Amino acid sequence: MPDAPFPIPHTPHPTPNTPHPPPHTPHPTPHTPHPTPHTPHPTPHTPHPTPHTPHPTRKTMAKLTFFIVDVFAAAAGKYTGNQLAVFTTGSSQLSDGEMQRIAKEMNYSETTFVLSSHLREGGYDVRIFTPEQELPFAGHPTLGTAYIIQREIVKEPIASINLNLKVGQIPLALKNQEGLGEIWWMQQKPPTFHKILSPREVAAALNLDEEAIDIRFPIQEVSTGIPFIIVPLKTRADLQRAKIDRDRYFQLIRDTEAKCILIFCPEPYQPDSNLGVRMFADALGIPEDPATGSANGCLAGYLVEHSYFGQEAIAVRVDQGYEIGRPSLLLLNAEKQGSQIAISVGGKVEMVARGEFL
C-alpha cells in the first residue's frame, strides 16, 4: 500500500476549473436604469392651487373698523363707566356667528354692530351682542353706538337720532347739561311690571341676610325691553356685601322671565347722587356690570310705580360700578303719564380707541 499513491491529489475538484457564472454574467439592473429617476413626479411642477386661490371670506370681506368708548362715564372722564366696542365698516358682511365670536373676542359686557351708514325707516340698524348671546336691547350700547354714529358716520352736529334695534326703534337726544357737558339721552319703552319674588329666596341668591331687604317695597320683575329683578336694599353696606351664590341664583331664575338682578340702596357714593346700584347677570356671561342703562330704566319705572321718593315724576342720579373699580354716573328721568310711565336714561360718552380687525 505504501507504493500505491492516494488517488485524491491526482483528481482535482472540478470547481476551480469551472468558474462561477455570476462574475461573467452581470446583473441586468445596473444597465437598465429604473424609470423613476427619468420620470419626475408631477407634483413639483404642479403647484397646489390653495396658495393662489384666496379664501373667499378674505376676498370679499371689507376691513372691520371698530371703536372703543366708555359709556356713562363718571366725572373723572375716560376709563370710567362701561366699556363698549362699536363695529362700523364691514359689519353688514358678517354672519350672526361671526358677530357672536367677535363679541366673545372683545369680551366686554356688550359689543355692537352698525349694519349700514344709511337711514332705514328713519333710523340706523344696529345689533347688540354679549359674549354669550344677542340682546334685543341694552342701555349703554345704545348710547355709545349713537355717539359713534354721530361722530363717525353723520359727522355733523345733530340734536337727535334713532336706532333700529331688535326691540324696536329707540329715539336718542343729545343735550348739554350744566356741570356735565354733552349728555346722550335715550327714551326707553314704557315699563311693564311682572312677578313679585320672595325676599328669602332672593337674599339667599345674593348671600345676604333677609334683613338686608327693604320690605317696604317689593322685589319685582320689571321690563322696558329686557326684564330685570329689582331688589331694594336698606344700606350701602348691604349693597357692598352682596355676592352672587351661583347655585341659588340659577335655581332662582329657573322660574323667572328675568335672568339679571339689579340691587339698589338710598346711600350713593357721591354727594350729588341719590342711589347706589349694582347689577349681576351671570346668565349672560356678565358677573357684574359697571353701568347698565336698560336695568336702570327698569329701576326708574319701579321708583315711580312704587312711589319710592313719594313722587310721580323723578330726576335722579345713580352711582354704579364702584365695587368693581369702574365708577359710573347714570341720569334717570321718569314720569307717570296716564296709565304709562315715560322713561329716559342719560349719560356721558368718552372716546377711548379706534382700531381694525384683520
mmCIF file of C-alpha atoms in Angstrom:
data_model
loop_
_atom_site.group_PDB
_atom_site.id
_atom_site.type_symbol
_atom_site.label_atom_id
_atom_site.label_comp_id
_atom_site.label_asym_id
_atom_site.label_seq_id
_atom_site.Cartn_x
_atom_site.Cartn_y
_atom_site.Cartn_z
ATOM 1 C CA MET A 1 0.000 0.000 0.000
ATOM 2 C CA PRO A 2 2.826 2.468 0.527
ATOM 3 C CA ASP A 3 3.704 2.113 -3.271
ATOM 4 C CA ALA A 4 0.081 2.953 -4.304
ATOM 5 C CA PRO A 5 -0.446 6.715 -4.073
ATOM 6 C CA PHE A 6 -3.758 8.072 -2.629
ATOM 7 C CA PRO A 7 -5.843 8.961 -5.667
ATOM 8 C CA ILE A 8 -7.393 12.267 -4.453
ATOM 9 C CA PRO A 9 -4.344 14.506 -5.161
ATOM 10 C CA HIS A 10 -4.359 13.388 -8.787
ATOM 11 C CA THR A 11 -8.079 14.117 -9.304
ATOM 12 C CA PRO A 12 -8.601 17.860 -8.895
ATOM 13 C CA HIS A 13 -12.001 19.145 -7.800
ATOM 14 C CA PRO A 14 -13.835 20.437 -10.818
ATOM 15 C CA THR A 15 -14.953 23.659 -9.139
ATOM 16 C CA PRO A 16 -11.634 25.567 -9.530
ATOM 17 C CA ASN A 17 -11.640 24.923 -13.278
ATOM 18 C CA THR A 18 -15.305 25.836 -13.697
ATOM 19 C CA PRO A 19 -15.710 29.473 -12.911
ATOM 20 C CA HIS A 20 -18.920 30.529 -11.191
ATOM 21 C CA PRO A 21 -21.123 32.206 -13.714
ATOM 22 C CA PRO A 22 -22.069 35.354 -11.747
ATOM 23 C CA PRO A 23 -18.775 37.197 -12.348
ATOM 24 C CA HIS A 24 -19.238 36.771 -16.151
ATOM 25 C CA THR A 25 -22.986 37.446 -16.117
ATOM 26 C CA PRO A 26 -23.530 40.936 -14.721
ATOM 27 C CA HIS A 27 -26.869 41.654 -13.104
ATOM 28 C CA PRO A 28 -29.013 43.489 -15.587
ATOM 29 C CA THR A 29 -30.122 46.141 -13.106
ATOM 30 C CA PRO A 30 -27.109 48.456 -13.476
ATOM 31 C CA HIS A 31 -27.603 48.559 -17.243
ATOM 32 C CA THR A 32 -31.349 49.021 -17.018
ATOM 33 C CA PRO A 33 -31.920 52.156 -15.016
ATOM 34 C CA HIS A 34 -35.158 52.379 -13.087
ATOM 35 C CA PRO A 35 -37.512 54.620 -14.979
ATOM 36 C CA THR A 36 -38.402 56.656 -11.908
ATOM 37 C CA PRO A 37 -35.311 58.959 -11.942
ATOM 38 C CA HIS A 38 -36.063 59.898 -15.551
ATOM 39 C CA THR A 39 -39.778 60.429 -14.937
ATOM 40 C CA PRO A 40 -40.074 63.257 -12.430
ATOM 41 C CA HIS A 41 -43.097 63.211 -10.145
ATOM 42 C CA PRO A 42 -45.630 65.679 -11.448
ATOM 43 C CA THR A 43 -46.300 67.302 -8.051
ATOM 44 C CA PRO A 44 -43.268 69.660 -8.011
ATOM 45 C CA HIS A 45 -44.284 71.027 -11.412
ATOM 46 C CA THR A 46 -47.985 71.371 -10.486
ATOM 47 C CA PRO A 47 -48.218 73.877 -7.624
ATOM 48 C CA HIS A 48 -51.026 73.274 -5.137
ATOM 49 C CA PRO A 49 -53.857 75.599 -6.035
ATOM 50 C CA THR A 50 -54.545 76.778 -2.467
ATOM 51 C CA PRO A 51 -51.801 79.491 -2.270
ATOM 52 C CA HIS A 52 -53.108 81.020 -5.490
ATOM 53 C CA THR A 53 -56.801 80.826 -4.538
ATOM 54 C CA PRO A 54 -57.544 83.324 -1.743
ATOM 55 C CA HIS A 55 -60.097 82.277 0.873
ATOM 56 C CA PRO A 56 -63.442 83.622 -0.260
ATOM 57 C CA THR A 57 -64.100 85.362 3.069
ATOM 58 C CA ARG A 58 -60.860 87.319 2.895
ATOM 59 C CA LYS A 59 -61.507 88.159 -0.751
ATOM 60 C CA THR A 60 -64.940 89.653 -0.252
ATOM 61 C CA MET A 61 -64.985 90.965 3.330
ATOM 62 C CA ALA A 62 -64.019 94.596 3.869
ATOM 63 C CA LYS A 63 -61.864 95.627 6.791
ATOM 64 C CA LEU A 64 -63.656 95.773 10.135
ATOM 65 C CA THR A 65 -63.292 99.163 11.790
ATOM 66 C CA PHE A 66 -64.164 99.396 15.468
ATOM 67 C CA PHE A 67 -64.191 101.985 18.233
ATOM 68 C CA ILE A 68 -63.944 101.638 21.999
ATOM 69 C CA VAL A 69 -65.913 104.089 24.124
ATOM 70 C CA ASP A 70 -66.660 104.490 27.830
ATOM 71 C CA VAL A 71 -70.399 104.966 28.390
ATOM 72 C CA PHE A 72 -71.969 106.548 31.498
ATOM 73 C CA ALA A 73 -68.525 107.907 32.305
ATOM 74 C CA ALA A 74 -68.172 109.476 35.733
ATOM 75 C CA ALA A 75 -66.835 112.978 36.341
ATOM 76 C CA ALA A 76 -63.260 111.670 36.048
ATOM 77 C CA GLY A 77 -63.862 111.084 32.315
ATOM 78 C CA LYS A 78 -62.044 108.321 30.417
ATOM 79 C CA TYR A 79 -61.516 104.879 31.930
ATOM 80 C CA THR A 80 -64.714 105.078 33.955
ATOM 81 C CA GLY A 81 -68.206 103.925 33.044
ATOM 82 C CA ASN A 82 -68.941 100.843 30.937
ATOM 83 C CA GLN A 83 -66.704 99.859 28.031
ATOM 84 C CA LEU A 84 -68.250 99.242 24.626
ATOM 85 C CA ALA A 85 -66.864 98.112 21.270
ATOM 86 C CA VAL A 86 -68.723 99.505 18.238
ATOM 87 C CA PHE A 87 -68.056 97.987 14.796
ATOM 88 C CA THR A 88 -68.923 100.106 11.757
ATOM 89 C CA THR A 89 -67.223 99.485 8.376
ATOM 90 C CA GLY A 90 -67.699 95.897 7.226
ATOM 91 C CA SER A 91 -70.298 94.902 9.837
ATOM 92 C CA SER A 92 -73.029 94.236 7.273
ATOM 93 C CA GLN A 93 -70.974 91.404 5.756
ATOM 94 C CA LEU A 94 -70.721 89.454 8.998
ATOM 95 C CA SER A 95 -72.850 86.420 9.763
ATOM 96 C CA ASP A 96 -74.622 86.022 13.089
ATOM 97 C CA GLY A 97 -71.975 83.530 14.171
ATOM 98 C CA GLU A 98 -69.127 85.884 13.260
ATOM 99 C CA MET A 99 -70.710 88.723 15.245
ATOM 100 C CA GLN A 100 -71.070 86.427 18.241
ATOM 101 C CA ARG A 101 -67.453 85.269 18.008
ATOM 102 C CA ILE A 102 -66.200 88.857 17.732
ATOM 103 C CA ALA A 103 -68.244 89.836 20.804
ATOM 104 C CA LYS A 104 -66.653 86.924 22.654
ATOM 105 C CA GLU A 105 -63.206 88.059 21.499
ATOM 106 C CA MET A 106 -63.811 91.632 22.707
ATOM 107 C CA ASN A 107 -65.271 90.227 25.945
ATOM 108 C CA TYR A 108 -66.940 93.465 27.039
ATOM 109 C CA SER A 109 -70.420 93.389 28.545
ATOM 110 C CA GLU A 110 -71.702 94.187 25.051
ATOM 111 C CA THR A 111 -70.411 94.775 21.520
ATOM 112 C CA THR A 112 -72.492 96.456 18.793
ATOM 113 C CA PHE A 113 -72.519 96.297 15.003
ATOM 114 C CA VAL A 114 -73.788 99.187 12.854
ATOM 115 C CA LEU A 115 -75.151 97.453 9.770
ATOM 116 C CA SER A 116 -75.484 100.470 7.463
ATOM 117 C CA SER A 117 -74.330 104.050 7.142
ATOM 118 C CA HIS A 118 -77.739 104.974 5.691
ATOM 119 C CA LEU A 119 -81.072 105.542 7.368
ATOM 120 C CA ARG A 120 -83.760 102.898 7.131
ATOM 121 C CA GLU A 121 -87.240 103.975 8.217
ATOM 122 C CA GLY A 122 -85.675 106.941 9.975
ATOM 123 C CA GLY A 123 -83.079 105.015 11.968
ATOM 124 C CA TYR A 124 -79.774 103.144 11.823
ATOM 125 C CA ASP A 125 -79.833 99.346 12.017
ATOM 126 C CA VAL A 126 -77.808 98.082 14.987
ATOM 127 C CA ARG A 127 -77.308 94.681 16.609
ATOM 128 C CA ILE A 128 -76.125 94.067 20.165
ATOM 129 C CA PHE A 129 -74.222 91.017 21.462
ATOM 130 C CA THR A 130 -72.925 89.980 24.874
ATOM 131 C CA PRO A 131 -70.079 87.436 24.954
ATOM 132 C CA GLU A 132 -72.759 84.725 25.107
ATOM 133 C CA GLN A 133 -75.816 85.851 23.115
ATOM 134 C CA GLU A 134 -77.591 88.571 21.151
ATOM 135 C CA LEU A 135 -79.797 91.056 23.016
ATOM 136 C CA PRO A 136 -82.898 92.842 21.717
ATOM 137 C CA PHE A 137 -81.975 95.966 23.688
ATOM 138 C CA ALA A 138 -79.352 97.253 26.108
ATOM 139 C CA GLY A 139 -78.771 100.688 27.534
ATOM 140 C CA HIS A 140 -75.115 101.612 27.408
ATOM 141 C CA PRO A 141 -74.638 100.029 23.927
ATOM 142 C CA THR A 142 -77.470 102.206 22.635
ATOM 143 C CA LEU A 143 -75.916 105.427 23.936
ATOM 144 C CA GLY A 144 -72.376 104.525 22.899
ATOM 145 C CA THR A 145 -73.420 103.476 19.393
ATOM 146 C CA ALA A 146 -75.391 106.699 18.862
ATOM 147 C CA TYR A 147 -72.279 108.648 19.863
ATOM 148 C CA ILE A 148 -70.145 106.792 17.269
ATOM 149 C CA ILE A 149 -72.748 107.180 14.511
ATOM 150 C CA GLN A 150 -72.894 110.938 15.122
ATOM 151 C CA ARG A 151 -69.092 111.327 15.158
ATOM 152 C CA GLU A 152 -68.000 108.837 12.501
ATOM 153 C CA ILE A 153 -70.958 108.429 10.102
ATOM 154 C CA VAL A 154 -73.092 111.596 10.260
ATOM 155 C CA LYS A 155 -70.041 113.773 11.075
ATOM 156 C CA GLU A 156 -72.031 116.872 11.908
ATOM 157 C CA PRO A 157 -73.893 118.244 14.928
ATOM 158 C CA ILE A 158 -77.299 116.647 15.488
ATOM 159 C CA ALA A 159 -79.962 117.019 18.158
ATOM 160 C CA SER A 160 -81.465 113.544 17.839
ATOM 161 C CA ILE A 161 -81.025 110.137 16.234
ATOM 162 C CA ASN A 162 -82.909 106.826 16.098
ATOM 163 C CA LEU A 163 -81.503 103.320 16.379
ATOM 164 C CA ASN A 164 -83.359 100.326 14.942
ATOM 165 C CA LEU A 165 -82.876 97.532 17.479
ATOM 166 C CA LYS A 166 -84.490 94.108 17.814
ATOM 167 C CA VAL A 167 -86.849 95.556 20.420
ATOM 168 C CA GLY A 168 -87.915 98.335 18.030
ATOM 169 C CA GLN A 169 -86.819 101.866 17.239
ATOM 170 C CA ILE A 170 -85.174 103.748 20.130
ATOM 171 C CA PRO A 171 -85.027 107.582 19.961
ATOM 172 C CA LEU A 172 -81.977 109.363 21.381
ATOM 173 C CA ALA A 173 -81.240 113.033 22.002
ATOM 174 C CA LEU A 174 -78.009 114.929 22.581
ATOM 175 C CA LYS A 175 -78.230 117.755 25.114
ATOM 176 C CA ASN A 176 -75.852 119.957 27.049
ATOM 177 C CA GLN A 177 -76.292 119.727 30.789
ATOM 178 C CA GLU A 178 -74.783 122.224 33.193
ATOM 179 C CA GLY A 179 -71.769 120.839 35.008
ATOM 180 C CA LEU A 180 -71.679 117.684 32.888
ATOM 181 C CA GLY A 181 -71.376 118.831 29.283
ATOM 182 C CA GLU A 182 -72.833 116.732 26.451
ATOM 183 C CA ILE A 183 -75.243 114.062 27.642
ATOM 184 C CA TRP A 184 -76.809 111.408 25.439
ATOM 185 C CA TRP A 185 -80.384 110.550 26.414
ATOM 186 C CA MET A 186 -82.334 107.511 25.276
ATOM 187 C CA GLN A 187 -86.072 107.143 25.552
ATOM 188 C CA GLN A 188 -86.953 103.642 26.671
ATOM 189 C CA LYS A 189 -90.131 101.671 26.139
ATOM 190 C CA PRO A 190 -92.792 102.094 28.862
ATOM 191 C CA PRO A 191 -92.093 99.622 31.677
ATOM 192 C CA THR A 192 -94.167 96.533 32.358
ATOM 193 C CA PHE A 193 -94.389 95.008 35.849
ATOM 194 C CA HIS A 194 -94.445 91.284 36.465
ATOM 195 C CA LYS A 195 -93.775 88.642 39.096
ATOM 196 C CA ILE A 196 -93.083 89.570 42.743
ATOM 197 C CA LEU A 197 -90.406 87.390 44.357
ATOM 198 C CA SER A 198 -89.745 86.117 47.861
ATOM 199 C CA PRO A 199 -87.222 88.143 49.936
ATOM 200 C CA ARG A 200 -85.908 84.904 51.452
ATOM 201 C CA GLU A 201 -85.041 83.305 48.097
ATOM 202 C CA VAL A 202 -83.543 86.458 46.624
ATOM 203 C CA ALA A 203 -81.483 87.221 49.756
ATOM 204 C CA ALA A 204 -80.075 83.672 49.628
ATOM 205 C CA ALA A 205 -79.068 84.117 45.967
ATOM 206 C CA LEU A 206 -77.258 87.339 46.943
ATOM 207 C CA ASN A 207 -75.536 85.842 50.006
ATOM 208 C CA LEU A 208 -77.348 88.365 52.201
ATOM 209 C CA ASP A 209 -79.411 88.104 55.342
ATOM 210 C CA GLU A 210 -83.103 88.561 54.687
ATOM 211 C CA GLU A 211 -82.987 91.624 56.965
ATOM 212 C CA ALA A 212 -80.932 93.439 54.286
ATOM 213 C CA ILE A 213 -84.031 93.644 52.048
ATOM 214 C CA ASP A 214 -86.141 96.793 52.385
ATOM 215 C CA ILE A 215 -89.503 95.044 52.650
ATOM 216 C CA ARG A 216 -91.441 98.339 52.360
ATOM 217 C CA PHE A 217 -91.072 97.815 48.618
ATOM 218 C CA PRO A 218 -91.479 94.624 46.564
ATOM 219 C CA ILE A 219 -88.823 92.580 44.817
ATOM 220 C CA GLN A 220 -90.252 92.587 41.309
ATOM 221 C CA GLU A 221 -89.529 91.731 37.689
ATOM 222 C CA VAL A 222 -89.664 94.872 35.543
ATOM 223 C CA SER A 223 -89.017 95.232 31.818
ATOM 224 C CA THR A 224 -88.528 98.028 29.279
ATOM 225 C CA GLY A 225 -87.311 95.541 26.659
ATOM 226 C CA ILE A 226 -85.143 93.276 28.815
ATOM 227 C CA PRO A 227 -86.555 92.138 32.187
ATOM 228 C CA PHE A 228 -84.663 92.641 35.446
ATOM 229 C CA ILE A 229 -85.307 91.610 39.016
ATOM 230 C CA ILE A 230 -85.323 94.862 41.021
ATOM 231 C CA VAL A 231 -84.238 94.420 44.666
ATOM 232 C CA PRO A 232 -84.452 97.246 47.255
ATOM 233 C CA LEU A 233 -81.794 97.119 49.980
ATOM 234 C CA LYS A 234 -81.527 99.171 53.155
ATOM 235 C CA THR A 235 -77.918 100.377 53.235
ATOM 236 C CA ARG A 236 -74.737 100.748 51.180
ATOM 237 C CA ALA A 237 -73.098 98.190 53.475
ATOM 238 C CA ASP A 238 -75.716 95.679 52.315
ATOM 239 C CA LEU A 239 -75.067 96.710 48.701
ATOM 240 C CA GLN A 240 -71.324 96.135 49.138
ATOM 241 C CA ARG A 241 -71.764 92.771 50.894
ATOM 242 C CA ALA A 242 -73.885 91.278 48.129
ATOM 243 C CA LYS A 243 -72.198 88.393 46.286
ATOM 244 C CA ILE A 244 -73.922 86.007 43.916
ATOM 245 C CA ASP A 245 -74.343 82.432 45.108
ATOM 246 C CA ARG A 246 -74.331 80.824 41.654
ATOM 247 C CA ASP A 247 -76.217 77.678 42.622
ATOM 248 C CA ARG A 248 -79.028 79.587 44.324
ATOM 249 C CA TYR A 249 -79.008 82.267 41.632
ATOM 250 C CA PHE A 250 -79.528 79.773 38.807
ATOM 251 C CA GLN A 251 -82.145 77.995 40.882
ATOM 252 C CA LEU A 252 -83.955 81.310 41.393
ATOM 253 C CA ILE A 253 -84.036 82.306 37.712
ATOM 254 C CA ARG A 254 -85.361 78.926 36.567
ATOM 255 C CA ASP A 255 -88.838 80.249 37.394
ATOM 256 C CA THR A 256 -88.440 83.873 36.277
ATOM 257 C CA GLU A 257 -88.506 85.630 32.937
ATOM 258 C CA ALA A 258 -85.746 87.953 34.167
ATOM 259 C CA LYS A 259 -82.240 86.492 34.378
ATOM 260 C CA CYS A 260 -80.458 89.610 35.689
ATOM 261 C CA ILE A 261 -80.637 91.168 39.157
ATOM 262 C CA LEU A 262 -80.359 94.885 39.953
ATOM 263 C CA ILE A 263 -79.927 95.789 43.620
ATOM 264 C CA PHE A 264 -80.104 99.364 44.893
ATOM 265 C CA CYS A 265 -79.998 101.375 48.092
ATOM 266 C CA PRO A 266 -80.582 105.031 49.092
ATOM 267 C CA GLU A 267 -76.899 105.579 50.044
ATOM 268 C CA PRO A 268 -74.844 106.569 46.962
ATOM 269 C CA TYR A 269 -71.089 107.119 46.700
ATOM 270 C CA GLN A 270 -71.207 110.731 45.542
ATOM 271 C CA PRO A 271 -72.864 113.576 47.480
ATOM 272 C CA ASP A 272 -74.786 114.784 44.405
ATOM 273 C CA SER A 273 -76.237 111.345 43.684
ATOM 274 C CA ASN A 274 -79.408 109.714 45.009
ATOM 275 C CA LEU A 275 -78.910 105.945 44.750
ATOM 276 C CA GLY A 276 -76.220 103.292 44.709
ATOM 277 C CA VAL A 277 -76.712 100.375 42.314
ATOM 278 C CA ARG A 278 -75.158 97.035 41.343
ATOM 279 C CA MET A 279 -76.244 94.647 38.562
ATOM 280 C CA PHE A 280 -75.460 90.928 38.215
ATOM 281 C CA ALA A 281 -76.006 88.931 35.016
ATOM 282 C CA ASP A 282 -74.110 85.643 35.251
ATOM 283 C CA ALA A 283 -76.666 84.035 32.951
ATOM 284 C CA LEU A 284 -75.491 86.385 30.160
ATOM 285 C CA GLY A 285 -71.798 85.857 30.879
ATOM 286 C CA ILE A 286 -71.560 89.139 32.857
ATOM 287 C CA PRO A 287 -70.754 88.532 36.542
ATOM 288 C CA GLU A 288 -71.200 92.252 37.321
ATOM 289 C CA ASP A 289 -71.835 95.195 35.019
ATOM 290 C CA PRO A 290 -70.214 98.611 35.611
ATOM 291 C CA ALA A 291 -73.181 100.637 34.260
ATOM 292 C CA THR A 292 -76.469 99.274 32.938
ATOM 293 C CA GLY A 293 -78.807 101.660 31.119
ATOM 294 C CA SER A 294 -81.541 99.088 30.464
ATOM 295 C CA ALA A 295 -81.616 97.933 34.093
ATOM 296 C CA ASN A 296 -81.655 101.500 35.384
ATOM 297 C CA GLY A 297 -84.548 102.292 33.039
ATOM 298 C CA CYS A 298 -86.455 99.478 34.736
ATOM 299 C CA LEU A 299 -85.390 100.915 38.090
ATOM 300 C CA ALA A 300 -86.699 104.361 37.087
ATOM 301 C CA GLY A 301 -90.096 102.870 36.265
ATOM 302 C CA TYR A 302 -90.080 100.902 39.528
ATOM 303 C CA LEU A 303 -89.294 104.043 41.576
ATOM 304 C CA VAL A 304 -92.316 105.847 40.116
ATOM 305 C CA GLU A 305 -94.655 102.838 40.186
ATOM 306 C CA HIS A 306 -93.997 102.203 43.883
ATOM 307 C CA SER A 307 -93.591 105.885 44.932
ATOM 308 C CA TYR A 308 -90.109 105.271 46.290
ATOM 309 C CA PHE A 309 -89.486 109.016 46.521
ATOM 310 C CA GLY A 310 -93.175 109.807 47.077
ATOM 311 C CA GLN A 311 -93.451 111.430 43.618
ATOM 312 C CA GLU A 312 -94.930 110.608 40.220
ATOM 313 C CA ALA A 313 -92.024 112.351 38.439
ATOM 314 C CA ILE A 314 -88.372 111.843 39.292
ATOM 315 C CA ALA A 315 -84.959 113.055 38.143
ATOM 316 C CA VAL A 316 -82.273 111.100 39.972
ATOM 317 C CA ARG A 317 -78.544 110.412 39.735
ATOM 318 C CA VAL A 318 -77.304 106.855 40.168
ATOM 319 C CA ASP A 319 -73.816 105.629 41.123
ATOM 320 C CA GLN A 320 -72.866 102.203 39.775
ATOM 321 C CA GLY A 321 -69.659 100.233 39.225
ATOM 322 C CA TYR A 322 -67.745 101.430 42.294
ATOM 323 C CA GLU A 323 -67.420 97.927 43.730
ATOM 324 C CA ILE A 324 -65.560 96.735 40.605
ATOM 325 C CA GLY A 325 -63.381 99.800 40.026
ATOM 326 C CA ARG A 326 -65.406 101.347 37.151
ATOM 327 C CA PRO A 327 -67.292 104.281 38.743
ATOM 328 C CA SER A 328 -70.245 105.324 36.589
ATOM 329 C CA LEU A 329 -72.922 108.004 36.600
ATOM 330 C CA LEU A 330 -76.401 107.403 35.178
ATOM 331 C CA LEU A 331 -79.149 110.028 34.984
ATOM 332 C CA LEU A 332 -82.745 108.798 35.264
ATOM 333 C CA ASN A 333 -85.887 110.726 34.356
ATOM 334 C CA ALA A 334 -89.316 109.118 34.760
ATOM 335 C CA GLU A 335 -92.843 110.458 34.915
ATOM 336 C CA LYS A 336 -96.304 108.988 35.234
ATOM 337 C CA GLN A 337 -98.330 109.812 32.131
ATOM 338 C CA GLY A 338 -101.808 108.364 32.384
ATOM 339 C CA SER A 339 -101.556 104.594 32.561
ATOM 340 C CA GLN A 340 -97.912 104.521 31.430
ATOM 341 C CA ILE A 341 -94.572 105.764 32.698
ATOM 342 C CA ALA A 342 -92.251 107.724 30.368
ATOM 343 C CA ILE A 343 -88.583 106.880 30.953
ATOM 344 C CA SER A 344 -85.324 108.438 29.779
ATOM 345 C CA VAL A 345 -81.810 107.404 30.775
ATOM 346 C CA GLY A 346 -78.799 109.610 30.098
ATOM 347 C CA GLY A 347 -75.045 109.692 30.461
ATOM 348 C CA LYS A 348 -71.703 110.874 29.122
ATOM 349 C CA VAL A 349 -69.724 109.021 26.453
ATOM 350 C CA GLU A 350 -65.934 109.219 26.131
ATOM 351 C CA MET A 351 -63.917 108.082 23.093
ATOM 352 C CA VAL A 352 -61.036 105.786 24.047
ATOM 353 C CA ALA A 353 -59.657 103.988 20.970
ATOM 354 C CA ARG A 354 -60.036 103.139 17.295
ATOM 355 C CA GLY A 355 -58.785 100.015 15.522
ATOM 356 C CA GLU A 356 -59.269 97.345 12.849
ATOM 357 C CA PHE A 357 -59.925 93.632 12.915
ATOM 358 C CA LEU A 358 -57.687 91.897 10.391
#
